Coordinates of C-alpha atoms in Angstrom, one line a residue:
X1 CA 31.3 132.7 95.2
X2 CA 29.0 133.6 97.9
X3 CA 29.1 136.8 100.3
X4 CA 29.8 135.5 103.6
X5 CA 33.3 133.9 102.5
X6 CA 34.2 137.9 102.4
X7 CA 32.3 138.9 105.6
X8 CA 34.0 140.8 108.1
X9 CA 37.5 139.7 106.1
X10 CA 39.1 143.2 105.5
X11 CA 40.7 143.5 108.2
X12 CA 42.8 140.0 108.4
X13 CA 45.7 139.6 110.8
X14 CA 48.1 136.9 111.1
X15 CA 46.7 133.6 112.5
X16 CA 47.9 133.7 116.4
X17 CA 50.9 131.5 117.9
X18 CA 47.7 129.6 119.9
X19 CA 45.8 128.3 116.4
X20 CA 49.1 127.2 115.1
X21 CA 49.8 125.2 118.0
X22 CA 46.2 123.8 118.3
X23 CA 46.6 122.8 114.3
X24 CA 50.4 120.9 115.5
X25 CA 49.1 119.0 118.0
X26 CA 47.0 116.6 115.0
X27 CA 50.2 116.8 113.5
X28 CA 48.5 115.8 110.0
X29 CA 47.4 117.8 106.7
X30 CA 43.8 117.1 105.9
X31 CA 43.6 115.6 102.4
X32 CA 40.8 116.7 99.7
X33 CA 39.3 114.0 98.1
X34 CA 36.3 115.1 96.5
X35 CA 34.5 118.6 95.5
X36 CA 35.4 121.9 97.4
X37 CA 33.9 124.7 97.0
X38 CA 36.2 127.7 96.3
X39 CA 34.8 129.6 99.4
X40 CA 35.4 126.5 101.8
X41 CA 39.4 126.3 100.9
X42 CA 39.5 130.5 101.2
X43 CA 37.7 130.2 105.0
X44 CA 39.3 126.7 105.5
X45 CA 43.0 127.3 104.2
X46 CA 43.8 130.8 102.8
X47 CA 42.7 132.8 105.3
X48 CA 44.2 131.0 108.7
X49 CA 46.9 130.0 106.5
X50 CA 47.0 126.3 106.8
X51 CA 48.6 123.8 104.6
X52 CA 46.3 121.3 102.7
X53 CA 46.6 118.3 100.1
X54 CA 44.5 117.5 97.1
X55 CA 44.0 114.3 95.8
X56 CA 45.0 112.8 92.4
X57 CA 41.4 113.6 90.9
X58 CA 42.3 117.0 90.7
X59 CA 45.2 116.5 88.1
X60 CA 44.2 113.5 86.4
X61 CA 42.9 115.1 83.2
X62 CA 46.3 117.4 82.7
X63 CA 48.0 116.8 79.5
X64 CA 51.1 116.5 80.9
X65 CA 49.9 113.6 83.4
X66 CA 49.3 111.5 80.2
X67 CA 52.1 112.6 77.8
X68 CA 55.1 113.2 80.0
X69 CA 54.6 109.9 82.0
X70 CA 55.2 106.3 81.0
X71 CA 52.5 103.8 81.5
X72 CA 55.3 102.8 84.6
X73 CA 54.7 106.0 86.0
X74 CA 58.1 107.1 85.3
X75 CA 59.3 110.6 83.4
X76 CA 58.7 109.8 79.9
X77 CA 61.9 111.0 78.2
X78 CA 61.2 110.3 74.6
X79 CA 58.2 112.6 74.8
X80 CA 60.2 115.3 76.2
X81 CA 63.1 115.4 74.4
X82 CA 60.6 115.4 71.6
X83 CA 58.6 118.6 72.8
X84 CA 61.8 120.0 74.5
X85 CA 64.9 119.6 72.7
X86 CA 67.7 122.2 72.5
X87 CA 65.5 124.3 75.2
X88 CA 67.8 125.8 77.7
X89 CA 66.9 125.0 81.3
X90 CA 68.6 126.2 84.4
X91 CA 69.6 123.1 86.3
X92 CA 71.8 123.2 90.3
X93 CA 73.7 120.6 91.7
X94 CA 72.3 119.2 95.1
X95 CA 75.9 118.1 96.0
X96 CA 77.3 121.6 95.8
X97 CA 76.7 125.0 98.4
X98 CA 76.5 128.2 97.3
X99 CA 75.5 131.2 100.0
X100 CA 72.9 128.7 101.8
X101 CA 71.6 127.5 98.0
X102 CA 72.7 125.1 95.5
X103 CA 74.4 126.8 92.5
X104 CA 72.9 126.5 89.2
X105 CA 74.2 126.3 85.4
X106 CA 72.2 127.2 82.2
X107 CA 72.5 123.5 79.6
X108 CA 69.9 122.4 77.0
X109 CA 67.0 119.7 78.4
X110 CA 68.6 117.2 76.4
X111 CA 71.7 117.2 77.8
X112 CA 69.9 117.2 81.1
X113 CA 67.9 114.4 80.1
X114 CA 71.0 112.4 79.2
X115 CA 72.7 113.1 82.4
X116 CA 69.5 112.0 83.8
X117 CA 69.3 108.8 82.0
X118 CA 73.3 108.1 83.4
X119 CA 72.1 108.7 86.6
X120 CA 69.5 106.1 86.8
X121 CA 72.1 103.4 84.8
X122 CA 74.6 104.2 87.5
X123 CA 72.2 103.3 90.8
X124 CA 72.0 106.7 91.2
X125 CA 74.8 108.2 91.0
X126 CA 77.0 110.2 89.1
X127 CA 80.6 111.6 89.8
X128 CA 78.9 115.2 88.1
X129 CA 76.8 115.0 91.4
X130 CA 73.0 114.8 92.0
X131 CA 71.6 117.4 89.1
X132 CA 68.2 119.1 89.2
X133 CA 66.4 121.2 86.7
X134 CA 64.9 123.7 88.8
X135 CA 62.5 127.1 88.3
X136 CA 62.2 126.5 84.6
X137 CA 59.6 129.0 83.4
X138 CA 58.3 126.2 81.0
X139 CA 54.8 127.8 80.7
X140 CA 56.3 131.5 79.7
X141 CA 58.7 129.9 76.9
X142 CA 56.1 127.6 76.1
X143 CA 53.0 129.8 76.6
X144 CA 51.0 127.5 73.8
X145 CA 51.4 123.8 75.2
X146 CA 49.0 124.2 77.9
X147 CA 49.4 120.9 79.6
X148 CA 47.8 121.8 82.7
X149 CA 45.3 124.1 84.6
X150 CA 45.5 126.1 87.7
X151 CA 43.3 124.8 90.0
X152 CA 40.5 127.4 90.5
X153 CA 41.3 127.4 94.2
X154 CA 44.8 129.3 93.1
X155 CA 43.7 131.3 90.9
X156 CA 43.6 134.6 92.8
X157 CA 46.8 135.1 91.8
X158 CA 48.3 138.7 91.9
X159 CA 51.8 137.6 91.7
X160 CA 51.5 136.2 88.8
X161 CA 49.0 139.1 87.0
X162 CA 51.3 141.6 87.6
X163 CA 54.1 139.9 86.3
X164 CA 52.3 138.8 82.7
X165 CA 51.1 142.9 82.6
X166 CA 54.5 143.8 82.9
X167 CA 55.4 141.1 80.4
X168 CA 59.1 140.3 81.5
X169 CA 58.8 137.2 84.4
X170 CA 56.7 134.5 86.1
X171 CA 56.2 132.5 89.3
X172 CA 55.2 129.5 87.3
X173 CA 58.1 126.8 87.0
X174 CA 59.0 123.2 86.2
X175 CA 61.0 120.7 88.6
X176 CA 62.9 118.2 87.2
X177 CA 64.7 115.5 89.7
X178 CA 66.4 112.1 89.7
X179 CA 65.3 110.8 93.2
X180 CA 67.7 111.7 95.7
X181 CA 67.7 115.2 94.5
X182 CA 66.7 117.9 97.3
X183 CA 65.6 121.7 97.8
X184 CA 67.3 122.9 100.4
X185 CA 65.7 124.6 103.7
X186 CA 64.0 128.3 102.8
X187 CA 60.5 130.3 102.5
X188 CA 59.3 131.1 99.4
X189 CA 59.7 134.5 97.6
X190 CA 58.3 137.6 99.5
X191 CA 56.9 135.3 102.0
X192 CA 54.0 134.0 99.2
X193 CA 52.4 130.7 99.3
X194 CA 52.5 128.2 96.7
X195 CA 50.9 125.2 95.5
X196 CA 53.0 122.1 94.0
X197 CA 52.2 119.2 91.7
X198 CA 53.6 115.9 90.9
X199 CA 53.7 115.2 87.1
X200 CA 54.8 111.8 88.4
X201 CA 57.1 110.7 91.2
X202 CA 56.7 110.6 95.3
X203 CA 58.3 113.9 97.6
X204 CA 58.8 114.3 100.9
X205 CA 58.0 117.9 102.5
X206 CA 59.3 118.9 106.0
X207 CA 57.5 122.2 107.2
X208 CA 57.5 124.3 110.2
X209 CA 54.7 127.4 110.0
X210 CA 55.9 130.6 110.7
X211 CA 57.9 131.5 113.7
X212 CA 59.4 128.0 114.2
X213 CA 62.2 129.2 112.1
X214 CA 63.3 132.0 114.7
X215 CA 64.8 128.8 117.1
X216 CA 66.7 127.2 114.1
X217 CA 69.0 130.4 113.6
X218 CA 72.4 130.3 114.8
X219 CA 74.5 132.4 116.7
X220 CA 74.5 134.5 114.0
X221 CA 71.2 135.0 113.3
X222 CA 71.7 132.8 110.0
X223 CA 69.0 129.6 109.2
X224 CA 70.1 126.4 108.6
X225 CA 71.4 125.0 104.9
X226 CA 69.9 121.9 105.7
X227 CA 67.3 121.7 108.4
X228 CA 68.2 117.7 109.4
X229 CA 71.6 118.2 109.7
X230 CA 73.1 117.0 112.7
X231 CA 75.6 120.3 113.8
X232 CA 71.5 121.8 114.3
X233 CA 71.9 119.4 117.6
X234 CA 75.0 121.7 118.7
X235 CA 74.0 123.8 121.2
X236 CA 77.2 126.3 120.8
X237 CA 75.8 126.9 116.9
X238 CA 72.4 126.6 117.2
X239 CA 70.9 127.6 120.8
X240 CA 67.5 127.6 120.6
X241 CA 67.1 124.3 118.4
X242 CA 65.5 121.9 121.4
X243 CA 62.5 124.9 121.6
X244 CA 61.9 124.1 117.6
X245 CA 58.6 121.5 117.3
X246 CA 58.9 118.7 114.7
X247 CA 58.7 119.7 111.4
X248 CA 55.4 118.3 109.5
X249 CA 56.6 115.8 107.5
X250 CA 54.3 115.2 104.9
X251 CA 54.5 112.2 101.6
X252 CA 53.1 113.6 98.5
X253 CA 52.2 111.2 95.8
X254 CA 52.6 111.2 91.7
X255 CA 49.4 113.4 90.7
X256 CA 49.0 115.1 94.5
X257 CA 48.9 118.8 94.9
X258 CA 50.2 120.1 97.8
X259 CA 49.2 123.8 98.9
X260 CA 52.1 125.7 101.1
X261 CA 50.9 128.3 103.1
X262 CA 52.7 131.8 103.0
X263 CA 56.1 131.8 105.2
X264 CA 56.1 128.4 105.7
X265 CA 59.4 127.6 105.9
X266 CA 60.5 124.3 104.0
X267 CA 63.0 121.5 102.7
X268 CA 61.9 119.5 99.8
X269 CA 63.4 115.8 98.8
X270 CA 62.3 113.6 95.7
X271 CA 61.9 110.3 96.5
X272 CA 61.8 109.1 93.4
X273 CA 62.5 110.3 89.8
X274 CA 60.0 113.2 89.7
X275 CA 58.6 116.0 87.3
X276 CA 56.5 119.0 89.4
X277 CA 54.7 122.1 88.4
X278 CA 55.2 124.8 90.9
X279 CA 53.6 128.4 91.1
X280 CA 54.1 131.1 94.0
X281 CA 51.4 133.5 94.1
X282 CA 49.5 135.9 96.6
X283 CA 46.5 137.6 96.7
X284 CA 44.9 139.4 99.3
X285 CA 44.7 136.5 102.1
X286 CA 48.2 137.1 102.5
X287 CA 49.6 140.2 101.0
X288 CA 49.7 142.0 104.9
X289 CA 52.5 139.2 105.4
X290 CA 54.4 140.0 102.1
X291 CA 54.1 143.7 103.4
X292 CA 56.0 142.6 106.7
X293 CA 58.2 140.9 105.0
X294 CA 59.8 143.8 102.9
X295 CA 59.4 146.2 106.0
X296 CA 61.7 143.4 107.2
X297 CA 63.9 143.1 104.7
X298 CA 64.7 147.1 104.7
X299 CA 65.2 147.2 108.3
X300 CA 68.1 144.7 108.0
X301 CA 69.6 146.5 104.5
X302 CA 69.3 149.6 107.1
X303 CA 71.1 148.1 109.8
X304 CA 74.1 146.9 107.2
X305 CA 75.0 150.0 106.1
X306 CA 74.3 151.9 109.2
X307 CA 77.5 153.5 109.4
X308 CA 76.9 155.4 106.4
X309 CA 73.5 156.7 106.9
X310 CA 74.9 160.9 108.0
X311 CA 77.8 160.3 104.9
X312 CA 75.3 160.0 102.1
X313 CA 72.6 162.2 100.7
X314 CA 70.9 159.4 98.6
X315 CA 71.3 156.7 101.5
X316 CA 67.8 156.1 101.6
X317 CA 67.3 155.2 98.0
X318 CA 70.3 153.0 98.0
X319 CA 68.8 151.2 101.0
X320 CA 65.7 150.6 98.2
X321 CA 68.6 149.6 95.5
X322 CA 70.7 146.9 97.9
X323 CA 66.9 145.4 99.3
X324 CA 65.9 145.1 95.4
X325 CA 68.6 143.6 94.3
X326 CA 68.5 141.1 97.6
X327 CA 64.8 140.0 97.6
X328 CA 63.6 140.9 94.0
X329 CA 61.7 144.0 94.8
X330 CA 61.6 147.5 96.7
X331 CA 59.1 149.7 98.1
X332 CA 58.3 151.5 94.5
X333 CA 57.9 148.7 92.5
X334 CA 55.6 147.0 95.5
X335 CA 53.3 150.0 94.9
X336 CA 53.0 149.9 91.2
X337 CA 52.3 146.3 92.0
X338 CA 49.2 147.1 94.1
X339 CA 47.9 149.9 91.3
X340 CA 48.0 146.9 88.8
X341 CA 45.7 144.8 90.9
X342 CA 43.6 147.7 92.1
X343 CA 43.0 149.1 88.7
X344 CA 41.9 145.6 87.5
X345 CA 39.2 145.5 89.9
X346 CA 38.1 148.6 89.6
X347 CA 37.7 148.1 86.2
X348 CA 36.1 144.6 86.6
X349 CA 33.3 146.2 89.2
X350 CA 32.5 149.0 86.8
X351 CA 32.0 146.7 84.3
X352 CA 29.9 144.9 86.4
X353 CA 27.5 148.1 87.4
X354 CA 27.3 149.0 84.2
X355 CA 26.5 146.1 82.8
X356 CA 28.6 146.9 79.8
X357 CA 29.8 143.4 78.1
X358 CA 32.4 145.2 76.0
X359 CA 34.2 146.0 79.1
X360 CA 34.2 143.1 79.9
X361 CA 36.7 142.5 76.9
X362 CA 39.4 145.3 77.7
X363 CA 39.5 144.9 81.1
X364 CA 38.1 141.3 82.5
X365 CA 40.3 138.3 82.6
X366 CA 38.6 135.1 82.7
X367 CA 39.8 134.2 86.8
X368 CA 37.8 138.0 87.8
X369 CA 34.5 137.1 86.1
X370 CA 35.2 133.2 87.1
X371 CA 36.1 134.4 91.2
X372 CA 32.8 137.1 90.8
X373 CA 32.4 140.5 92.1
X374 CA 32.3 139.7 96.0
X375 CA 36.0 139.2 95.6
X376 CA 37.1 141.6 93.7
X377 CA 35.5 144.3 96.4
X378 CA 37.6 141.9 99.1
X379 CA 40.6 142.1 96.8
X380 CA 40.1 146.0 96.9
X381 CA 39.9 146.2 100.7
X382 CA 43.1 144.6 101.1
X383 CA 45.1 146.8 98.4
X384 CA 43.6 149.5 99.9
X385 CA 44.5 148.6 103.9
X386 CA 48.0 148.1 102.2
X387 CA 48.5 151.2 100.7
X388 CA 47.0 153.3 103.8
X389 CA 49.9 151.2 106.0
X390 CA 52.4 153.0 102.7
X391 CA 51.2 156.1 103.5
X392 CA 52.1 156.0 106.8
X393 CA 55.4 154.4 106.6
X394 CA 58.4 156.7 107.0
X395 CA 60.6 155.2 104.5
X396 CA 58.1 155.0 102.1
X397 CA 57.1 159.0 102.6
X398 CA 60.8 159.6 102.0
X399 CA 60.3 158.4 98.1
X400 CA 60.0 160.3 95.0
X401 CA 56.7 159.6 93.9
X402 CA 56.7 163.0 90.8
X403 CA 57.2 160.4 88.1
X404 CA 54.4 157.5 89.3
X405 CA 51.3 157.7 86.6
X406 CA 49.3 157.9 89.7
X407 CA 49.7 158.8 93.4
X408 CA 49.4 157.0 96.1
X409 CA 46.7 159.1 98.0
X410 CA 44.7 159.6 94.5
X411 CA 44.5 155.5 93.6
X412 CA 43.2 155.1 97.5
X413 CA 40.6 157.6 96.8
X414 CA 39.5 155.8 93.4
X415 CA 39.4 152.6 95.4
X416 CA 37.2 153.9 98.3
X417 CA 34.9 155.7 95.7
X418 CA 34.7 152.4 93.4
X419 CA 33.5 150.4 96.4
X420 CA 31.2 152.7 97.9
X421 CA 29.7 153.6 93.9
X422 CA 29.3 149.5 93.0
X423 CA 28.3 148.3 96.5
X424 CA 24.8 147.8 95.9
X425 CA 25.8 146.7 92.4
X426 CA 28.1 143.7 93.3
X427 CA 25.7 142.5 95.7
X428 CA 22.8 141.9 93.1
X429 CA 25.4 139.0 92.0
X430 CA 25.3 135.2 92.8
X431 CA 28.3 133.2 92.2

């Protein structure tokens, strides 16, 4: 990985309402066909936060491209049920809404597989409704199968790395669809982008890039359930609709990845009986829009339970307790986050100075060494931007931080000292 992809990157911003228009007006995705360099897709895609498709090439020696696919190119069932069994895997019904989301039920893959199979015999259709096995953490149950790779162009994952420290979750899931099932319209968690994969099978993807979703609201403030729906056309409901541009519509083919850039906002059909590997991840391209994002979140827990602010002495923590339990995370556990991936690197670029190969052991994971040392000092600019925004934040000052393993104001100062202490170090590197 070479220097300049870093250059004059610390201090990123989010890409202006003026690119984003100039990038609608080709109204395509450019499609990778053939070799690209990890620093071309960070300067090209990552950092201006632009969606992008890879070709088939890129999948065509994952396991599960051989073994889960007939020679027809359809879901191989036999193969499944045969690797899959009895697993339990959390399936929704399309047909049914459930708070702007398609409720789900816990059954075992086989039984999934034989509604499946019912489906197809039946044109179709089924009066159990359209079924689809959704967010199945396939690679955390499974953690041995290994039937496919990240691409190296994902791989500067921090979602995922804390998560696998912690030991407890994942952003890395399965899709399982008859054609005609659907994802309704949302953004993905904490505003992070992802990358998606057909095992086999054709999608269609209807994207607007951030802000576009602001003129599909209603009157209530409240985004669509489904972003073709014709009541969007009402002007009484929906006001601003005719200001929205046309979404991106984009085809995505059996072996395609397609790479969703953060806050996005999206509706996903299958057009044909289709498997998918999904991940959400973030890194530090984007991790000043998850930061918004939960600053945004808070605000509108705040302005809920308003009334109650001068009643309660812990209304301020329970502000952090409602927004957890909404969006999955709160202002303490988004720090702890940001020590993780901080301490990493740290370690990794001391390891590096030192030249010490049995660091290298403890404290190196294969993507570090593979992504080289120029990132990891870019990685630790962004944390550490992040955590200077923290420390000025008033609702984040009003937090206990006694019981954290490590302040805030120390882990910034470790950060700092790190890069200044290996900055002629890293440089003596080429990726």
């Amino acid at each position: 990985m070479d220097r300049d992809a870093y250059h004059n990157c610390s201090s990123l911003v989010k890409m202006p309402r003026q690119s984003y228009e100039q990038f609608w007006s080709s109204h395509f995705v450019e499609y990778i066909d053939k070799e690209l360099s990890y620093s071309k897709f960070f300067r090209k895609y990552l950092l201006p936060n632009h969606p992008c498709m890879f070709s088939r090439r890129f999948t065509e020696n994952w396991k599960c491209r051989k073994q889960w696919v007939t020679e027809e190119g359809k879901p191989n069932f036999q193969k499944l049920l045969q690797e899959f069994d009895e697993s339990p895997v959390p399936v929704a019904n399309c047909n049914a809404k459930e708070y702007n989301a398609n409720p789900k039920q816990v059954m075992p893959l086989k039984e999934f597989i034989h509604y499946w199979k019912e489906y197809i015999q039946n044109g179709h259709s089924s009066p159990k409704g359209c079924l689809y096995l959704k967010d199945w953490h396939m690679s955390r149950d499974f953690p041995d199968h290994n039937v496919y790779t990240t691409p190296v162009f994902f791989s500067s994952d921090w979602l995922n790395e804390y998560w696998d420290t912690l030991e407890v979750d994942d952003y890395r899931f399965v899709y399982m669809g008859p054609k005609g099932s659907w994802t309704p319209f949302h953004a993905d968690v904490f505003r992070s982008y992802s990358w998606s994969a057909n095992i086999c099978g054709r999608k269609k993807w209807l994207l607007y890039p951030p802000g576009q979703e602001d003129f599909l609201r209603d009157t209530h403030g409240n985004l669509p359930y489904d972003v073709t729906s014709a009541e969007l056309q009402d002007r009484g409901l929906f006001p601003q609709f005719e200001e929205a541009c046309q979404p991106l519509e984009i085809i995505q083919e059996a072996g395609e990845i397609i790479f969703v850039p953060s806050g996005w906002h999206h509706q996903v059909y299958n057009l044909e009986d289709t498997i998918s590997i999904n991940h959400n991840w973030l890194n530090g391209c984007n991790i000043d829009i998850m930061w918004q994002f939960l600053q945004n979140e808070l605000s509108s827990v705040q302005k809920e339970i308003e009334e109650w602010r001068n009643t309660m002495d812990s209304w301020h923590q329970h502000c952090q307790v409602i927004m957890k339990a909404c969006s999955g995370i709160d202002y303490s556990e988004f720090a702890s986050f940001l020590k993780i991936v901080a301490e990493n690197r740290m370690a990794f670029l001391n390891a590096c100075s030192s030249g010490d190969s049995s660091d290298y052991s403890r404290h190196l994971s294969e993507t570090l060494t593979a992504l080289g040392p120029y990132h990891a000092a870019f990685d630790l600019q962004r944390v550490a931007h992040i955590i200077e925004c923290l420390l000025c934040n008033e609702d984040f000052k009003r937090l206990d931080h006694s019981t954290s393993t490590l302040q805030p104001e120390t882990l910034l100062q470790q950060i700092r000292d790190t890069i200044q202490s290996t900055r002629g170090q890293h440089l003596l590197y080429q990726e």
